[in-house]
Short mmCIF file of C-alpha atoms in Angstrom, two decimals:
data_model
loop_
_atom_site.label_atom_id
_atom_site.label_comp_id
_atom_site.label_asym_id
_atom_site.label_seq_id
_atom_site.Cartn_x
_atom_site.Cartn_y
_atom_site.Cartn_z
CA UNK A 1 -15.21 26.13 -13.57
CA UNK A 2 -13.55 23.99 -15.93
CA UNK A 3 -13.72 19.96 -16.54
CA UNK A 4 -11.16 17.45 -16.60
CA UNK A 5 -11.21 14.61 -19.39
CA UNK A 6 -11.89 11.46 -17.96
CA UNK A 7 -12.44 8.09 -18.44
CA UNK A 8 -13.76 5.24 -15.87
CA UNK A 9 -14.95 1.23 -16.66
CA UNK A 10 -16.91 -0.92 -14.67
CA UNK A 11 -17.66 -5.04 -15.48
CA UNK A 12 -20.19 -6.36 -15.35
CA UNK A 13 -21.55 -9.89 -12.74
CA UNK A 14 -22.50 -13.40 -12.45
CA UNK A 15 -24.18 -14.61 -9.11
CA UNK A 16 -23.09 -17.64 -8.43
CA UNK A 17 -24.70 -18.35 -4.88
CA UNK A 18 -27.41 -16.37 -2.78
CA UNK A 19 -30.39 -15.88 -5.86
CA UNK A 20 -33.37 -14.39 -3.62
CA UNK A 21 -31.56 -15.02 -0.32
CA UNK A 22 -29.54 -11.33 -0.95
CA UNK A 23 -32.69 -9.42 -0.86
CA UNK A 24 -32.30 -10.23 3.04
CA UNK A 25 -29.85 -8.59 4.62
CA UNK A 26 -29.62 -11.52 7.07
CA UNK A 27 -28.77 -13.82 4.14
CA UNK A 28 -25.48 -13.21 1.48
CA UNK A 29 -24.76 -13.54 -2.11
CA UNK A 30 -21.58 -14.84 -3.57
CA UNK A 31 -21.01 -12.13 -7.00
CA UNK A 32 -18.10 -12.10 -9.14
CA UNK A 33 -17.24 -9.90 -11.45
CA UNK A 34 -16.69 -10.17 -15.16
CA UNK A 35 -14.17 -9.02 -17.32
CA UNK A 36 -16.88 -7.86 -19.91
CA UNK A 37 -16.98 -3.84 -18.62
CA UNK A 38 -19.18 -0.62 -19.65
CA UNK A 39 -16.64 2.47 -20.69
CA UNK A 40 -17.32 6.10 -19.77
CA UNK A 41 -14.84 8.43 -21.83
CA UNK A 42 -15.86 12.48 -21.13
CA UNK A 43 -14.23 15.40 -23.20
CA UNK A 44 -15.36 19.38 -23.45
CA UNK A 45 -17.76 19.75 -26.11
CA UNK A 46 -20.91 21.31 -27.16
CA UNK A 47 -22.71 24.43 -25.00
CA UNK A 48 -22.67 25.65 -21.57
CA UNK A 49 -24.73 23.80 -19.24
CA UNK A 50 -25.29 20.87 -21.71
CA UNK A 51 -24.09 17.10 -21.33
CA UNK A 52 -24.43 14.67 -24.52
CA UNK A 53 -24.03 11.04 -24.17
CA UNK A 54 -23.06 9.08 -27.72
CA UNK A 55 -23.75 5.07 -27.70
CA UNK A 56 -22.24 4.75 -30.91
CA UNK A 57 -22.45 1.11 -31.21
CA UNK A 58 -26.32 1.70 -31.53
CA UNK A 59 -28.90 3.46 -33.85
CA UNK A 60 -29.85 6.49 -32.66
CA UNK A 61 -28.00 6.40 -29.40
CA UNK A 62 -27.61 9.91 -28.46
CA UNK A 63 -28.78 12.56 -25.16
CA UNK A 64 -28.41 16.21 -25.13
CA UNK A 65 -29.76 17.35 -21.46
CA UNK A 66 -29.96 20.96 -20.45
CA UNK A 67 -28.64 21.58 -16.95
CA UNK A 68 -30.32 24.11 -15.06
CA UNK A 69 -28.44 24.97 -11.84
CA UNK A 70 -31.01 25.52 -8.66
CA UNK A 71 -31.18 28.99 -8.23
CA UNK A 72 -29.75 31.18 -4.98
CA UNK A 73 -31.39 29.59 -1.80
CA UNK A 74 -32.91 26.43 -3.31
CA UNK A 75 -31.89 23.30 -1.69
CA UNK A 76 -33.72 21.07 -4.61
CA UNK A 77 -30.69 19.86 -6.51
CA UNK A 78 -30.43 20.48 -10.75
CA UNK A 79 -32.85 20.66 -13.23
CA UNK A 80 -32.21 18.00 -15.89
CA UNK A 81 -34.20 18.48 -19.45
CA UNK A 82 -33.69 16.26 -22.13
CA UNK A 83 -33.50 18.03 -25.28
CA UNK A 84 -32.58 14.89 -27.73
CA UNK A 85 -33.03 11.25 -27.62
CA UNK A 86 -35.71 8.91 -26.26
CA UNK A 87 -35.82 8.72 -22.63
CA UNK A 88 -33.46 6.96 -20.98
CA UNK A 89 -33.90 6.89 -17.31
CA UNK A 90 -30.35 5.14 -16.25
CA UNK A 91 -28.40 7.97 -18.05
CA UNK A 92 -30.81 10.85 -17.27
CA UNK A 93 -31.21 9.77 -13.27
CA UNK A 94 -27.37 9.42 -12.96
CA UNK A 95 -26.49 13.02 -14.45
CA UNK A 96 -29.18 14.32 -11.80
CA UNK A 97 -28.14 12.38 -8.95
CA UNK A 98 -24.26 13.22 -9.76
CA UNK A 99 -24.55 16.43 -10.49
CA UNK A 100 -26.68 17.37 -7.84
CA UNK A 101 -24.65 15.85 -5.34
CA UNK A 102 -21.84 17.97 -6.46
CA UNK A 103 -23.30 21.02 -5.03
CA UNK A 104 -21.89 23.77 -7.86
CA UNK A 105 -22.86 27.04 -7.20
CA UNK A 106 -25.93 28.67 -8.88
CA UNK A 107 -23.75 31.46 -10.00
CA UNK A 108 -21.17 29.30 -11.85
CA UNK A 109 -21.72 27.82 -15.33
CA UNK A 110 -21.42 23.98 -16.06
CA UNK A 111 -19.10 23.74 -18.96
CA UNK A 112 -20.52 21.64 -21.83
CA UNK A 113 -19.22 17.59 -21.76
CA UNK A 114 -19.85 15.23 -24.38
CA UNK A 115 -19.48 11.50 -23.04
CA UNK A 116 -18.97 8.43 -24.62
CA UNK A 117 -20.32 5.11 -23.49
CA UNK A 118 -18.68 1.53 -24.66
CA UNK A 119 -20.03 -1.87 -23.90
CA UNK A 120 -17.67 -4.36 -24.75
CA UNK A 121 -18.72 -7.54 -26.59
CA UNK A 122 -20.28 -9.50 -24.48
CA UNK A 123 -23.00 -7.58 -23.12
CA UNK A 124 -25.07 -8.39 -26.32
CA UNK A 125 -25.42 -11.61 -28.86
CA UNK A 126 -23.09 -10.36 -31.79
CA UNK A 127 -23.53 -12.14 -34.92
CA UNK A 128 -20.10 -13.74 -34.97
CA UNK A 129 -17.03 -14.09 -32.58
CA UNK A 130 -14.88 -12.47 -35.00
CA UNK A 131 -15.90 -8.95 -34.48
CA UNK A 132 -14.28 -5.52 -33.53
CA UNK A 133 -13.96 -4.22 -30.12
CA UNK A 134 -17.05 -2.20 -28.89
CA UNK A 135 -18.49 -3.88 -32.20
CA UNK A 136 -21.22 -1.62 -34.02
CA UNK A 137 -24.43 -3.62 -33.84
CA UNK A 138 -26.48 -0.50 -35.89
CA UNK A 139 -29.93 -1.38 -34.23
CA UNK A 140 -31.76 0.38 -31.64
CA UNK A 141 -30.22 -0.61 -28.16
CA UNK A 142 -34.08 -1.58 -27.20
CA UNK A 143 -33.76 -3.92 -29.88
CA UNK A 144 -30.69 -5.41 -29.28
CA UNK A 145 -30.10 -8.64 -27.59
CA UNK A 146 -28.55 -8.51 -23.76
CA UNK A 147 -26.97 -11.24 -22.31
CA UNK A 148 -27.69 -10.39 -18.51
CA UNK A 149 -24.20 -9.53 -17.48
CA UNK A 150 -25.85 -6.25 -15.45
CA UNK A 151 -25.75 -3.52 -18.03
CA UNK A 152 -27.56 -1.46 -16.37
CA UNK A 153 -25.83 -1.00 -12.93
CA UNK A 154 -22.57 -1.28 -15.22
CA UNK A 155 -23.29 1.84 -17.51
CA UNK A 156 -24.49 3.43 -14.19
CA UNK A 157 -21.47 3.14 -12.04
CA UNK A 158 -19.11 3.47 -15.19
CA UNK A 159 -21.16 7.13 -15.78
CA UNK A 160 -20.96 7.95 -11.86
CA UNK A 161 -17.58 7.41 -11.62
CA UNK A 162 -16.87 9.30 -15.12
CA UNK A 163 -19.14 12.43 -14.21
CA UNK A 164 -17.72 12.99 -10.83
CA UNK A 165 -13.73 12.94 -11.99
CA UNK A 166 -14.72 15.00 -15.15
CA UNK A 167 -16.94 17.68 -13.19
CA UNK A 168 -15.11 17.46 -9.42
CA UNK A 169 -11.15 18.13 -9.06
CA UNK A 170 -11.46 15.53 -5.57
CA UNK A 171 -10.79 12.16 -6.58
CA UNK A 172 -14.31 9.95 -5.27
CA UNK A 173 -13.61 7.31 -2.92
CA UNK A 174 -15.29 3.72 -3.75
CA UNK A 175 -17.52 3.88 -1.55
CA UNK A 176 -18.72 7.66 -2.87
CA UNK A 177 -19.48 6.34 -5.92
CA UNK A 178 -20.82 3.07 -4.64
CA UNK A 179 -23.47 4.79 -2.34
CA UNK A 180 -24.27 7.45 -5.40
CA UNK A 181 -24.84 4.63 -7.91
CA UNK A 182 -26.88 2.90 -5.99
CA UNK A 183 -29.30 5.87 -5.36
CA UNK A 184 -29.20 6.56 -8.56
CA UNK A 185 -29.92 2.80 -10.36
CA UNK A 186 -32.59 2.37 -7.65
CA UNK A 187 -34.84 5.40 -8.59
CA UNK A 188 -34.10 4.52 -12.89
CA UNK A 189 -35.21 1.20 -12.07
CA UNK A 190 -38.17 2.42 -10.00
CA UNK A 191 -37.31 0.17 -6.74
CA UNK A 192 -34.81 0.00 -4.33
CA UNK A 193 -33.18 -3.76 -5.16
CA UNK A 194 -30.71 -5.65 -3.03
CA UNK A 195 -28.06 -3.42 -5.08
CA UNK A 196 -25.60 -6.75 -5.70
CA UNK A 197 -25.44 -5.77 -9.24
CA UNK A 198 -23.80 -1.96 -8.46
CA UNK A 199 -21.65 -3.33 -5.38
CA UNK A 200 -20.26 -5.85 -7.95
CA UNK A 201 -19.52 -3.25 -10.46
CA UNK A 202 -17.90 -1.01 -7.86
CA UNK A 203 -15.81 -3.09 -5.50
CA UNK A 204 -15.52 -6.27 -8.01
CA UNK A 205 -15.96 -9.96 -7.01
CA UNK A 206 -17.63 -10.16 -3.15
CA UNK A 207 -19.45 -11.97 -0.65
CA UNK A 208 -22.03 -8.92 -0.39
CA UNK A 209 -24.70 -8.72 3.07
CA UNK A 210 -27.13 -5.97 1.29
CA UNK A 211 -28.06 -2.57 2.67
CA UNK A 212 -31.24 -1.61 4.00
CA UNK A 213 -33.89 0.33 1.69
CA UNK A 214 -35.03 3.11 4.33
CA UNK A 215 -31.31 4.25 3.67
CA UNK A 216 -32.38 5.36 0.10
CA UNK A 217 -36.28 5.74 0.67
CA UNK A 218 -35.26 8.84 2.75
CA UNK A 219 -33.94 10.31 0.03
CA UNK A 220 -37.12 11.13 -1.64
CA UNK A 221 -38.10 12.99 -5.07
CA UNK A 222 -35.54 14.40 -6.92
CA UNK A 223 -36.47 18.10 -7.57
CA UNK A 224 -38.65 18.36 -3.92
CA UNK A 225 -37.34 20.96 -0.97
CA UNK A 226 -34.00 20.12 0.24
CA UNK A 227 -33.89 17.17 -2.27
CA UNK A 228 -29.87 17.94 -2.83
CA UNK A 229 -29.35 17.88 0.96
CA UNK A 230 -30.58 14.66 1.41
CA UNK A 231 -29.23 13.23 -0.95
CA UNK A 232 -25.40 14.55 0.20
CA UNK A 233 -26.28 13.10 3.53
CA UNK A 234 -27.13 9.75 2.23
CA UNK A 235 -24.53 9.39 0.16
CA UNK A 236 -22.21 10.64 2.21
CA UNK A 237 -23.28 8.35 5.35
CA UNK A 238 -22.38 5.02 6.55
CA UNK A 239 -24.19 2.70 5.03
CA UNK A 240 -25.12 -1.52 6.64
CA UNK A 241 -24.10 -2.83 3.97
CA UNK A 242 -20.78 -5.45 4.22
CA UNK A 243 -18.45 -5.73 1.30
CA UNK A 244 -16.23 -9.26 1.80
CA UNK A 245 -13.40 -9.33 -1.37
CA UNK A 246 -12.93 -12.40 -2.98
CA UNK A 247 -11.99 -14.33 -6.12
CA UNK A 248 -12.08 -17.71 -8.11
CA UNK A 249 -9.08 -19.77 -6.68
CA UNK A 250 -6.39 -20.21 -9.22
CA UNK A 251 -6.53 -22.83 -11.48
CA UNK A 252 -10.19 -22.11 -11.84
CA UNK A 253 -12.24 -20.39 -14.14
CA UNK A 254 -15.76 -19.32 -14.79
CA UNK A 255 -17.42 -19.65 -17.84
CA UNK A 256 -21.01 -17.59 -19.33
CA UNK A 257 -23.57 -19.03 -21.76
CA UNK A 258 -26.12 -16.85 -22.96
CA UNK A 259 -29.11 -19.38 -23.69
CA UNK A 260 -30.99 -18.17 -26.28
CA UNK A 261 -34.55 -19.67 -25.41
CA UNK A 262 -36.77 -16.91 -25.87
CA UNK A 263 -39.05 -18.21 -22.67
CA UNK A 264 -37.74 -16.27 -19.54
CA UNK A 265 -40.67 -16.14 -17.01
CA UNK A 266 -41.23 -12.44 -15.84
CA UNK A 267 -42.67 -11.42 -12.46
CA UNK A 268 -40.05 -14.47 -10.98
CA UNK A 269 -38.84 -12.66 -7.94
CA UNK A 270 -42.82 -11.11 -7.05
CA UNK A 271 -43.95 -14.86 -6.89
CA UNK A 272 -41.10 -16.21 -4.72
CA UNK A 273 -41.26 -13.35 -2.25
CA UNK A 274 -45.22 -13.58 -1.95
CA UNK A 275 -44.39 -17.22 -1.51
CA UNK A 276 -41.86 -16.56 1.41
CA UNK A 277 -44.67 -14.41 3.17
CA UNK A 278 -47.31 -16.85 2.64
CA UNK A 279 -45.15 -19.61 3.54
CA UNK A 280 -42.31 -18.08 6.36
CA UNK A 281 -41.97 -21.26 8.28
CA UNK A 282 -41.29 -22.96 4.96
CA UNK A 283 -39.14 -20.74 3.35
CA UNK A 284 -36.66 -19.38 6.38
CA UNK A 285 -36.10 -23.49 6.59
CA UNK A 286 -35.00 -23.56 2.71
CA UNK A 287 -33.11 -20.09 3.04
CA UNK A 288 -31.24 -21.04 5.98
CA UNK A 289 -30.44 -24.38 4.46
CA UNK A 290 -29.27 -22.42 0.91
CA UNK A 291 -27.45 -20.33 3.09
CA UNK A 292 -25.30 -23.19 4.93
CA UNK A 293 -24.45 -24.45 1.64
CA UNK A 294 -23.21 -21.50 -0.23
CA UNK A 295 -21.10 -20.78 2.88
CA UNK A 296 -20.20 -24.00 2.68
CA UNK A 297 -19.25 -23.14 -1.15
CA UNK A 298 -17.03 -20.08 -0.12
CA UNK A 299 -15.18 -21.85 2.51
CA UNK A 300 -14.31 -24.44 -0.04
CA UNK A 301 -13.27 -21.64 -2.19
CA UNK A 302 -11.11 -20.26 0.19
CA UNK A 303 -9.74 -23.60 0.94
CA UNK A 304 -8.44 -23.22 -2.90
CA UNK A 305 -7.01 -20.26 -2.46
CA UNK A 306 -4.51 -21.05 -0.41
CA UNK A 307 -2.89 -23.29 -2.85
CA UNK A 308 -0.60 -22.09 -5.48
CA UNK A 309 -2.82 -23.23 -7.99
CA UNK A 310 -5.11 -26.23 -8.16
CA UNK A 311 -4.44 -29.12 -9.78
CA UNK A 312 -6.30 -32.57 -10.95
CA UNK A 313 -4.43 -34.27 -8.35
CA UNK A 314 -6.36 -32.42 -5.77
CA UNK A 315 -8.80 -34.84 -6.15
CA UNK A 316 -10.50 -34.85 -2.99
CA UNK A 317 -11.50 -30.75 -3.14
CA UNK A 318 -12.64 -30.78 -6.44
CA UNK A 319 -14.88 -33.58 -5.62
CA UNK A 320 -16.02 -31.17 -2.45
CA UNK A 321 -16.93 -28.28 -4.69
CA UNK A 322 -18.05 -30.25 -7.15
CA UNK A 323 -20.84 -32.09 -4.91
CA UNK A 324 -21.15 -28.81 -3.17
CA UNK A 325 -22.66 -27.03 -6.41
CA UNK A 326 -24.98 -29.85 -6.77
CA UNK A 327 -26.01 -29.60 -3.68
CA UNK A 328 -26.99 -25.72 -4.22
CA UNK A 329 -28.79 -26.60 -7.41
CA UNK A 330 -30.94 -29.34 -4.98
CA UNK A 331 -31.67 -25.87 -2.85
CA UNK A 332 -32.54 -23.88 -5.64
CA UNK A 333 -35.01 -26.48 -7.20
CA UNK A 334 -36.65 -26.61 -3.77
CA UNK A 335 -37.38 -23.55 -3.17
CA UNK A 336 -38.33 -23.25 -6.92
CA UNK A 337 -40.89 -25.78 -6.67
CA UNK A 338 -42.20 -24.90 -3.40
CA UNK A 339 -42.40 -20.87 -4.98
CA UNK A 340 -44.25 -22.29 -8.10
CA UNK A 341 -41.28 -20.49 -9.78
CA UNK A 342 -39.10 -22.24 -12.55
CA UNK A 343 -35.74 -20.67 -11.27
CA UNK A 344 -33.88 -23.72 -12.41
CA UNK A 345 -36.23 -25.36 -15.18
CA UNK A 346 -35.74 -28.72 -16.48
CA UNK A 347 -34.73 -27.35 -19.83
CA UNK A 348 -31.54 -25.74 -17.37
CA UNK A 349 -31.32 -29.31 -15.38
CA UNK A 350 -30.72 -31.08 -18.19
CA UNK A 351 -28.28 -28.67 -19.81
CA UNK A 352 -26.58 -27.96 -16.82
CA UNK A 353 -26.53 -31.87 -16.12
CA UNK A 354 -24.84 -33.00 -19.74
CA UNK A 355 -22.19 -30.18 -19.32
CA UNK A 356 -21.20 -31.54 -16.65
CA UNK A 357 -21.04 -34.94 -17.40
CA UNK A 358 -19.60 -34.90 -20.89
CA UNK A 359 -16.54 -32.17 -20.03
CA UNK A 360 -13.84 -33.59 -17.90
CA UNK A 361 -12.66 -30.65 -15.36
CA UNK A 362 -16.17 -28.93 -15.18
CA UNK A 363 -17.12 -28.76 -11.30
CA UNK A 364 -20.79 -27.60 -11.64
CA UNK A 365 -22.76 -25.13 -13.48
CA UNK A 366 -25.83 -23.04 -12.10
CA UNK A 367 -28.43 -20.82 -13.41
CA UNK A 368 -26.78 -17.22 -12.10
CA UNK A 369 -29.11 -14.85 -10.02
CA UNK A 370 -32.81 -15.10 -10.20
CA UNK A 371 -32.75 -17.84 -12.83
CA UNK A 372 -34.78 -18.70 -15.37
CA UNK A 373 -33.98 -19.56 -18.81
CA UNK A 374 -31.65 -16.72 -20.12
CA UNK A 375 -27.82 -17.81 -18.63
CA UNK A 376 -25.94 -20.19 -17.65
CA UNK A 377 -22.56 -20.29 -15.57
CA UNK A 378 -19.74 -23.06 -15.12
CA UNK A 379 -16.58 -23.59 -12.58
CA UNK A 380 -14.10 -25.33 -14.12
CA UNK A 381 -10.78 -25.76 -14.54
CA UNK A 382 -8.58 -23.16 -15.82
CA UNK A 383 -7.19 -25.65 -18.35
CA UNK A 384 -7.31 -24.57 -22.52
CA UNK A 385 -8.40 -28.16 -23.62
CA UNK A 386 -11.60 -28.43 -21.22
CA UNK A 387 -12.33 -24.77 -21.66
CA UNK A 388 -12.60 -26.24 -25.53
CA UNK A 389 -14.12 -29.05 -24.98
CA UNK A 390 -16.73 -27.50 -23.37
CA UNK A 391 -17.05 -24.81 -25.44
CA UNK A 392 -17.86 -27.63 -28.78
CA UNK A 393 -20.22 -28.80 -26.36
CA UNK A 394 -22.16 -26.08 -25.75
CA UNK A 395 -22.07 -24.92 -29.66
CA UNK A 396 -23.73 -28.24 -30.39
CA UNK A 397 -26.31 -28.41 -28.10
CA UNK A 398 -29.79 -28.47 -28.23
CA UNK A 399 -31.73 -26.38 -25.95
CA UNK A 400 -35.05 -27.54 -25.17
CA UNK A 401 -37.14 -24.59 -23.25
CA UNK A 402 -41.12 -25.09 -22.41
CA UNK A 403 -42.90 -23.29 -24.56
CA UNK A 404 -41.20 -21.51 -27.62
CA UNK A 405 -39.47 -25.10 -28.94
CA UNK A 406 -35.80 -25.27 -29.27
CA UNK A 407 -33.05 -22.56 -28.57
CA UNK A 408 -28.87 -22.54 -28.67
CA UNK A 409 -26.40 -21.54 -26.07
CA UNK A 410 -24.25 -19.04 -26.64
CA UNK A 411 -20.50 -19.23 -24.99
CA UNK A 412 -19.67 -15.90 -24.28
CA UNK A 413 -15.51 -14.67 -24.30
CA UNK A 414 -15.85 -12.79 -20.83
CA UNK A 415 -14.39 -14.80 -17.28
CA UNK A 416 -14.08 -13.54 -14.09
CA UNK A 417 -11.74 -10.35 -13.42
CA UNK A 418 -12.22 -8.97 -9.81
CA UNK A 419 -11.36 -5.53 -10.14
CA UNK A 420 -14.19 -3.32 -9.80
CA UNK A 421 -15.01 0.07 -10.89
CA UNK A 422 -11.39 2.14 -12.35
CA UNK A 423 -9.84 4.99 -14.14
CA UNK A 424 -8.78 3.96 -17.40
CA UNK A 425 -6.45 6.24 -19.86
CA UNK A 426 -8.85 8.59 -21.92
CA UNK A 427 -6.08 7.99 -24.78
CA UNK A 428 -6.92 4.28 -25.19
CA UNK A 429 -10.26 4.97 -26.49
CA UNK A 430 -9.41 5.34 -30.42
CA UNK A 431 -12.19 3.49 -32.12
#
């Protein structure tokens, strides 16, 4: 068999509505997609039955894995060894799941693939705007710095998509690499998750209704009896989860800071859901409420969309998804309090409460997905003076987190782009 060069990108997210709700498939979450993407780039290198992956904006960011194709009658999928590198389960999980799925014959030999992987900018604190594309940051990448844009289901959709055009002459449907990614993130990460992060980074900005886990649980070990069967069958199913496109209206924008706080609260989403057993009358009150009002939020969002563009003058919507937002942020600190859980700490209130006052054209900001003190996210207007204005705003301020004292905010360069995972030209890659 022989390979085909390749290269495939997928961005990265920022929840704006549905934190905690999406892990019910009875509840949705409102994702967008960022423009800040992870870049697979595959060529023919190296030995037979070997696949390298090179980080080279990292120290010491390289894989060599043997692949050992099952022998004659085994149904257990391919044996994956790595023979350089510290374990990385996202990259070594993904090359088993895709490869494995591609059924190659035990008799044939896997030609030898190098592959590159690129994270642009944004998906770690760089010590200065003013830095080369796919930057060289020259530490570890345990030691460097993310900014929670969703990295990981990023690098694992870009590498899905990348392994099955390099090693497969059928062009993979969406929803092919969708329903592989997922099985493959949720077995690196060691749970099955609500999967938000790899819909994003496959079909781009969505109102997403998540599947449901026995879909992957029944895929079991990778490696047992009829392992590689399964696992076609899965991914080559219909799956319950619903996929709705959608986008920030025009004349709007989104904007990232990366608080730099130091203080995040682990174990966040354990607490709340042990709260929402403990507590079901409770909580399916505030998650039915949260769920009216981010509706509420997309239909006003829709509403935009059907203008040209939006301008001040459309006064009265602005004010509507302005006092929707707040009205969210009222949910969120709710169920927060009532969890035990700070998903929207003061520190955030206050931050996200100045924004907003001081910038003209700023709708509302939140604290994006499970919240906490590591990001923050505003709608605003797509205008170049209160994208500034906010922007001197943010480099000024203070943060104060509980805790570990004072910490910055970082405005990050990436907005929404709703495109989700794509080919890009191998050619364009000459760093």
């Amino acid at each position: 068999m022989s390979i085909t060069p390749s290269a495939s990108s997928a961005p990265g997210k920022v929840f704006l509505a549905g934190g905690y709700l999406v892990l019910d498939k009875n509840y949705s979450a409102l994702v967008f997609a960022l423009s800040a993407r992870v870049h697979a780039v595959s060529a023919a290198a190296g030995k037979e039955n070997t696949i390298t992956i090179r980080s080279p904006q990292f120290s010491g960011a390289e894989w060599s894995y043997n692949i050992t194709l099952p022998s004659p009658g085994s149904d257990s999928g391919v044996t994956v060894t790595a023979t350089e590198g510290a374990k990385n389960a996202f990259i070594e999980t993904t090359i088993r799941y895709v490869i494995s799925y591609l059924s190659i014959p035990s008799d044939s030999v896997l030609p030898g693939a190098e592959i590159t992987i690129y994270a642009d900018n944004d998906y770690y604190s760089q010590p200065s705007p003013d830095v080369p594309r796919f930057n060289a940051l020259n530490v570890p990448i345990t030691s460097a710095h993310k900014t929670g844009l969703g990295s990981s289901a990023a690098l694992t959709t870009a590498l899905t998509a990348c392994l099955l055009s390099t090693f497969s002459p059928i062009a993979a449907s969406e929803t092919t690499i969708h329903n592989l990614a997922q099985a493959a993130h949720c077995t690196a990460q060691g749970k099955v998750g609500s999967g938000f992060d790899v819909a994003a980074a496959v079909f781009g900005s969505c109102v997403y209704h998540r599947f449901s886990p026995p879909i992957l649980e029944a895929v079991g070990d990778a490696g047992s009896a009829g392992f590689a069967t399964r696992l076609r069958e899965c991914v080559d199913s219909t799956w319950d989860f619903t996929i709705e496109k959608t986008s920030v209206p025009p004349g709007l924008r989104l904007l990232m800071g990366d608080v730099d706080c130091g203080s995040s609260t682990p174990g966040m989403v354990r607490k709340v859901l042990t709260w929402r057993k403990e507590n079901a009358e409770e909580a399916k009150a505030l998650w039915d409420g949260l769920e009216d009002l981010n509706k509420g939020l997309r239909d006003l969002l829709a509403d935009a969309r059907k203008r040209a563009e939006i301008e001040p003058e459309d006064v009265t919507l602005l004010l509507n998804i302005k006092s929707q937002l707040e009205k969210i942020r009222v949910g969120i600190r709710a169920m927060g309090e009532a969890a035990g859980v700070p998903i929207e700490p003061p520190a955030q209130t206050k931050l996200l409460d100045a924004a907003t006052k001081a910038t003209k054209g700023v709708l509302g900001g939140v604290v994006p997905g499970a919240g906490g003190y590591d990001a923050v996210v505003f709608l605003m207007a797509d205008r170049e003076k209160t994208v500034e204005s906010l922007r001197r705003f943010l480099n000024k301020y203070q943060f104060e987190g509980e805790g570990e004292g004072k910490g910055t905010v970082e405005v990050l360069g990436t907005r929404e782009e709703h495109e989700g995972v794509r080919q890009e030209d191998v050619g364009s890659y000459g760093v």
